[in-house]
Every structure is written in structure tokens, then in C-alpha cells.
Amino acid sequence: MFALLDRIPEGSHIAVIRLRSLGDCVLTTPALVLLKQHRPDLQIGLVVEDRFTGVFEGLDEVARTLQPDAYAIARWEPQLLLNLHGGSRSMWLTAMSGAREKVGFAHHAYNFVYNAKIPRAQEILGQERPVHTAEHLASAMFWLGVPISEIPRAKLFTPPRAKAPDRAYSVIHPYASAPEKAWGATRFKAIAHYLREQAGLKPIVLAGPGDSTDEFQDFEVLQNAPLTEVKSVIAGAQLFVGNDSGPAHIAAAFGIPVTVLFGASNPVTWAPWRTEAQVLTSPTGMADIEVNQVLAAVETLRVRA
């Protein structure tokens, strides 16, 4: 296999473009771990939007997060730029980076800006099957020259909490980026009652700035919290229940047992990576997933206070 990394001088700066979103950023970390394990001398600059820099906060693998700005990237003086995003903005940043080696997946539009194009993950892994997003991103590292090996769990850092929780708790995330990915607040409310009354787990509901929390007035709600705090709260939970979303991937990164409901997204590609999980789908849409099915999935995980 072509080993582009062999041409990168020791101690070089490289830049990795991963502009967004939360789940994609979390699932990029296994690839960064593999790269840094193979070439600990490299200094990785992670190009990411401000709202997602907290994903990479505290990681030894990332020397610096960089603004999605051509000047900021050029000042980093990368020998190699790896574009894991693939959108038009990331292509422009790649072209203007000044990197000697400009690398990205061959299926990206405008891939003429690359001087090295990464083939399909299936070709790299030698397995003709649907691949998980973590596998897809890690395959880029294998193609660059990292020896093919087991792809680790996503890696996140959170400092110890200043005050330990007073009781065991679960985290519920009933919201999603699109209506077709949301199961419904009323149903999640029923799950929250069950966890509190039957499993002895205090429910903590995660909500974004624009989410209505009217259904959850009987429970603790963490709304519009900084990503650092969200990571900390999820890391201390005994269980996560929610829609397919970025917080579900955070829970998986910390090894928390998860129950996740899928709508339009493909669970083969986006299921929780390397944690104990129950994934629920319905061929007719997630609205047809019953409350009793979710409760049965939660019971399968055998989590109690």
C-alpha cells in the first residue's frame, strides 16, 4: 500500500479538516488516535468550527485547533493537509493551505485540488460491505501508511467533576437536528418516568437553545450548556437514551450503555461505536417505534442504580 506518511519529515505539522458536525467530530477521533500512535512526532492541527472545538479539547492527539480560515491554516505551515469534510468550503481551504501534500477521498467533488486521492474504504480494508463512519475515516489513515489494525473507540476528554452527583442518573436526549430524526418528547417523557421509578436512575434531559422543554418540567433539564459540560454530564451517566445524534456518540465514546432510535439515518453507518448498545429502527419510520420496544431495549442493557 502507498505510504504517503513515509515522505513526511519528522516533527512536521499536518492539518486535518473536519469542520462539523458533533457526531462527525467525535467519530474522527479514532482516526486521529491511530495516526498519532503511528507517528507520535507529527503535530496535528484540527480545522474545526468554533462550536465543535470542545470535542478535541484536552486530547493529546491534537496539538492545536485551527480556525476554518485559509490564513490560519497557512500559518500552521502543514506539510500535509487531509480533508475529511469534502464540502466546497473545505476544498477551497485545501487549495489555499500551502500544504505540499493535499489529500482527500476520491469521491469528493472538486477533487482536482488533491494531489493524492484516497480510494473507497472497502478497497482499503479489503472487505466489500457497508462500513461504519469510524471505519471510513480510519481507512484514510491506513491508506496514508498507518498499519491496518483494530479501530479504537472514539476518544474524548473531560476533567473530573467538581462535585460528585448525589445519585445514579441517566441522560435522555429527546431532540434531533431534523423532525424525521426525532421520536417525540411525549414518548421520551414516558421513558424518563420509567427510568426514575423502575430503574432508580435520575433522568437528566439534554436540550439545545431552541428546544421546547415543556414536557420535562418534572425532571432536571440541561439546556444550551457548553459542550465541555455536556461531555462531563454524559461521562458520569449510567445510561443514555436518545435519538441518533451527536450526544449519542459522546456517550459511546465514554463507554456508556446506550439505547438509540434511528429514523432517516443508516444505523450501519451511524450506530454507537464500540459500546454496549441497543439500536431501534422501523421500516415505516421511527414514529412507529413503540414505547414498549424502547423499554424492552433499555431492560436488555440491565442498568440499575
Coordinates of C-alpha atoms in Angstrom, one line a residue:
M1 CA 0.0 0.0 0.0
F2 CA 1.2 3.5 -0.9
A3 CA 2.7 5.1 2.3
L4 CA 2.5 8.8 1.9
L5 CA 3.4 9.3 5.6
D6 CA 6.9 7.9 4.8
R7 CA 7.5 11.1 2.8
I8 CA 6.6 13.5 5.7
P9 CA 9.6 14.7 7.6
E10 CA 9.8 14.0 11.4
G11 CA 8.2 16.6 13.5
S12 CA 6.1 18.1 10.7
H13 CA 2.9 19.9 11.1
I14 CA -0.2 18.4 9.4
A15 CA -3.7 19.8 9.1
V16 CA -6.9 17.8 9.2
I17 CA -10.1 19.5 8.1
R18 CA -13.2 18.3 10.0
L19 CA -15.4 21.4 10.0
R20 CA -18.5 19.9 11.7
S21 CA -20.8 18.3 13.0
L22 CA -20.9 16.9 16.5
G23 CA -21.1 13.2 15.6
D24 CA -18.7 13.5 12.8
C25 CA -16.2 15.2 15.0
V26 CA -16.5 12.6 17.7
L27 CA -16.1 9.8 15.2
T28 CA -12.9 11.4 13.7
T29 CA -11.0 10.8 17.0
P30 CA -10.3 7.1 16.4
A31 CA -8.6 8.0 13.2
L32 CA -6.5 10.7 15.0
V33 CA -5.5 8.2 17.7
L34 CA -4.3 5.7 15.0
L35 CA -2.3 8.4 13.2
K36 CA -0.7 9.7 16.4
Q37 CA 0.2 6.2 17.6
H38 CA 2.0 5.5 14.3
R39 CA 3.6 8.9 14.0
P40 CA 3.8 10.5 17.5
D41 CA 6.3 13.1 16.1
L42 CA 3.6 14.7 14.0
Q43 CA 1.9 17.9 15.2
I44 CA -1.8 17.7 14.2
G45 CA -3.8 20.9 13.6
L46 CA -7.5 20.3 13.6
V47 CA -9.5 22.6 11.4
V48 CA -13.0 22.9 13.0
E49 CA -15.7 25.4 13.6
D50 CA -15.6 27.1 17.0
R51 CA -18.8 25.4 18.3
F52 CA -17.2 22.0 17.9
T53 CA -13.7 22.7 19.3
G54 CA -14.8 21.3 22.6
V55 CA -14.8 17.8 21.1
F56 CA -11.0 17.9 20.7
E57 CA -10.3 19.8 23.9
G58 CA -7.7 18.0 26.1
L59 CA -6.8 15.4 23.5
D60 CA -3.1 14.6 23.3
E61 CA -3.5 13.8 19.6
V62 CA -4.4 17.4 18.7
A63 CA -1.7 20.0 19.1
R64 CA -4.0 22.9 18.1
T65 CA -7.4 23.6 16.8
L66 CA -7.4 25.9 13.8
Q67 CA -10.0 28.4 12.6
P68 CA -11.6 27.4 9.2
D69 CA -9.6 30.2 7.6
A70 CA -7.1 29.9 4.8
Y71 CA -4.7 32.3 6.5
A72 CA -4.8 30.4 9.9
I73 CA -4.1 27.1 8.1
A74 CA -1.3 28.6 6.0
R75 CA 0.3 30.0 9.2
W76 CA 0.3 26.4 10.6
E77 CA 2.6 25.5 7.7
P78 CA 1.3 22.0 7.2
Q79 CA 3.4 19.6 5.2
L80 CA 0.3 17.6 4.6
L81 CA -3.4 18.6 4.6
L82 CA -6.0 15.8 5.0
N83 CA -9.6 16.9 4.1
L84 CA -12.1 14.7 5.8
H85 CA -15.0 17.1 5.2
G86 CA -15.3 17.3 1.4
G87 CA -17.6 20.3 1.0
S88 CA -16.9 23.2 -1.2
R89 CA -15.6 25.4 1.6
S90 CA -13.2 22.7 2.7
M91 CA -12.0 22.3 -0.9
W92 CA -11.2 26.0 -1.0
L93 CA -9.3 25.8 2.3
T94 CA -7.4 22.8 1.0
A95 CA -6.4 24.6 -2.2
M96 CA -5.2 27.7 -0.3
S97 CA -3.5 25.8 2.5
G98 CA 0.0 25.9 1.1
A99 CA 0.5 22.2 2.0
R100 CA 2.8 20.2 -0.1
E101 CA 0.6 17.2 0.1
K102 CA -3.2 17.8 -0.3
V103 CA -5.1 14.6 0.4
G104 CA -8.8 13.7 0.4
F105 CA -11.3 11.0 -0.7
A106 CA -11.6 10.4 -4.4
H107 CA -15.4 10.6 -4.2
H108 CA -15.2 14.3 -3.1
A109 CA -16.5 16.8 -5.6
Y110 CA -13.7 19.2 -6.9
N111 CA -11.1 16.5 -6.0
F112 CA -8.8 18.0 -8.6
V113 CA -7.3 20.1 -5.8
Y114 CA -5.8 16.9 -4.3
N115 CA -2.5 15.6 -5.4
A116 CA -3.3 12.2 -3.7
K117 CA -6.8 10.7 -3.7
I118 CA -8.0 8.1 -1.2
P119 CA -10.0 5.2 -2.6
R120 CA -13.1 3.7 -1.1
A121 CA -12.8 2.4 2.5
Q122 CA -13.9 -1.1 1.3
E123 CA -10.9 -1.2 -1.0
I124 CA -8.5 -0.2 1.7
L125 CA -10.0 -2.6 4.3
G126 CA -10.3 -5.4 1.8
Q127 CA -13.9 -6.0 2.8
E128 CA -16.8 -5.4 0.4
R129 CA -19.5 -4.4 2.9
P130 CA -21.2 -1.3 4.3
V131 CA -18.7 0.4 6.7
H132 CA -19.3 2.5 9.8
T133 CA -18.3 6.2 9.7
A134 CA -15.4 5.4 12.2
E135 CA -14.1 2.8 9.7
H136 CA -14.5 5.1 6.8
L137 CA -12.4 7.9 8.5
A138 CA -9.8 5.4 9.9
S139 CA -9.4 4.0 6.4
A140 CA -7.8 7.3 5.3
M141 CA -5.1 6.8 7.9
F142 CA -4.5 3.2 6.7
W143 CA -4.1 4.5 3.2
L144 CA -1.6 7.1 4.3
G145 CA 0.5 4.4 5.8
V146 CA -0.7 3.6 9.3
P147 CA -0.7 -0.2 9.6
I148 CA -4.2 -1.7 9.4
S149 CA -5.3 -2.6 12.9
E150 CA -8.4 -2.6 15.2
I151 CA -10.1 0.8 15.1
P152 CA -10.4 2.0 18.7
R153 CA -13.4 3.6 20.5
A154 CA -13.8 7.4 20.0
K155 CA -11.7 9.3 22.5
L156 CA -12.9 12.4 24.4
F157 CA -11.5 14.1 27.4
T158 CA -13.4 15.6 30.4
P159 CA -11.9 16.9 33.6
P160 CA -13.1 15.4 36.9
R161 CA -16.4 17.0 38.1
A162 CA -16.0 19.4 40.9
K163 CA -18.9 17.8 42.8
A164 CA -19.9 14.2 42.5
P165 CA -23.6 13.5 41.6
D166 CA -25.8 12.7 44.6
R167 CA -27.3 9.7 42.9
A168 CA -27.0 7.5 39.8
Y169 CA -28.5 9.1 36.8
S170 CA -29.4 8.6 33.1
V171 CA -29.1 11.1 30.3
I172 CA -32.0 11.5 27.9
H173 CA -31.7 13.4 24.6
P174 CA -35.1 13.6 23.0
Y175 CA -34.2 16.2 20.3
A176 CA -32.7 16.0 16.9
S177 CA -31.4 18.1 14.0
A178 CA -34.4 17.3 11.9
P179 CA -38.1 16.3 12.6
E180 CA -37.7 13.0 10.9
K181 CA -34.9 12.1 13.3
A182 CA -36.9 12.8 16.5
W183 CA -39.1 10.2 18.2
G184 CA -41.2 12.7 20.1
A185 CA -41.0 14.4 23.5
T186 CA -44.1 12.8 25.0
R187 CA -42.7 9.3 24.4
F188 CA -39.4 10.2 25.9
K189 CA -41.2 11.6 28.9
A190 CA -42.6 8.1 29.4
I191 CA -39.1 6.7 29.2
A192 CA -37.9 9.2 31.8
H193 CA -40.7 8.2 34.2
Y194 CA -39.8 4.6 33.8
L195 CA -36.1 5.1 34.5
R196 CA -36.8 7.1 37.6
E197 CA -39.5 4.9 39.0
Q198 CA -38.4 1.4 37.9
A199 CA -34.6 1.6 37.4
G200 CA -33.9 4.1 40.1
L201 CA -32.0 6.4 37.7
K202 CA -32.5 10.1 37.9
P203 CA -33.2 11.4 34.4
I204 CA -31.3 14.4 33.1
V205 CA -32.7 15.8 29.9
L206 CA -30.3 17.4 27.3
A207 CA -31.8 20.2 25.3
G208 CA -30.4 22.8 22.8
P209 CA -31.2 26.5 22.8
G210 CA -34.3 26.3 20.7
D211 CA -35.7 23.1 22.1
S212 CA -39.0 23.2 24.0
T213 CA -38.7 21.5 27.4
D214 CA -42.4 21.8 28.4
E215 CA -42.8 18.0 28.6
F216 CA -39.9 17.7 31.0
Q217 CA -40.8 20.1 33.8
D218 CA -40.7 17.2 36.3
F219 CA -37.1 16.4 35.5
E220 CA -33.7 18.1 35.6
V221 CA -33.0 19.8 32.3
L222 CA -29.6 20.8 31.0
Q223 CA -30.3 23.3 28.3
N224 CA -27.8 25.1 26.0
A225 CA -24.9 24.0 28.1
P226 CA -21.3 24.4 26.9
L227 CA -20.0 21.3 25.2
T228 CA -17.5 20.7 28.0
E229 CA -20.3 20.5 30.5
V230 CA -22.3 18.2 28.2
K231 CA -19.4 15.8 27.9
S232 CA -18.9 15.8 31.7
V233 CA -22.6 15.1 32.4
I234 CA -22.7 12.3 29.8
A235 CA -19.5 10.7 31.0
G236 CA -20.9 10.3 34.5
A237 CA -24.1 8.7 33.5
Q238 CA -25.1 5.0 33.9
L239 CA -27.3 5.0 30.7
F240 CA -28.0 7.1 27.7
V241 CA -31.3 7.1 25.8
G242 CA -32.0 9.3 22.8
N243 CA -32.3 9.9 19.1
D244 CA -29.5 9.3 16.6
S245 CA -27.5 12.4 17.4
G246 CA -24.1 13.8 18.4
P247 CA -24.7 13.2 22.2
A248 CA -25.3 9.5 21.5
H249 CA -21.8 9.4 20.0
I250 CA -20.4 11.2 23.0
A251 CA -22.0 8.6 25.3
A252 CA -20.4 5.8 23.2
A253 CA -17.0 7.4 23.4
F254 CA -17.2 7.2 27.2
G255 CA -18.4 3.6 27.1
I256 CA -21.8 4.4 28.4
P257 CA -24.6 1.8 27.6
V258 CA -26.9 3.4 25.0
T259 CA -30.3 2.9 23.5
V260 CA -30.6 4.9 20.3
L261 CA -33.5 5.4 17.9
F262 CA -32.9 5.8 14.2
G263 CA -35.1 7.5 11.6
A264 CA -33.7 8.5 8.3
S265 CA -30.0 7.8 9.1
N266 CA -28.5 4.4 8.4
P267 CA -27.6 2.6 11.7
V268 CA -24.9 0.5 9.9
T269 CA -23.1 3.8 9.2
W270 CA -24.0 5.7 12.4
A271 CA -24.7 3.3 15.2
P272 CA -22.9 3.9 18.5
W273 CA -19.3 2.8 18.1
R274 CA -17.7 0.3 20.4
T275 CA -20.1 0.4 23.4
E276 CA -22.9 -1.8 24.6
A277 CA -25.9 -0.6 22.6
Q278 CA -29.4 -1.3 21.6
V279 CA -30.4 0.3 18.3
L280 CA -34.1 0.6 17.3
T281 CA -35.4 1.2 13.8
S282 CA -38.6 0.8 11.9
P283 CA -39.0 0.2 8.2
T284 CA -42.0 2.6 8.2
G285 CA -40.3 5.4 10.2
M286 CA -39.3 6.0 13.7
A287 CA -42.7 7.2 14.7
D288 CA -43.8 3.5 14.5
I289 CA -41.3 2.5 17.2
E290 CA -43.4 1.8 20.3
V291 CA -42.6 2.9 23.8
N292 CA -42.7 -0.7 25.0
Q293 CA -40.0 -1.6 22.4
V294 CA -37.7 1.1 23.8
L295 CA -38.4 0.0 27.4
A296 CA -37.5 -3.6 26.4
A297 CA -34.3 -2.4 24.8
V298 CA -33.4 -0.4 28.0
E299 CA -34.1 -3.5 30.1
T300 CA -31.8 -5.6 27.8
L301 CA -28.9 -3.3 28.9
R302 CA -29.6 -4.3 32.6
V303 CA -28.7 -0.9 34.0
R304 CA -29.9 -0.1 37.5
A305 CA -29.0 2.4 40.2

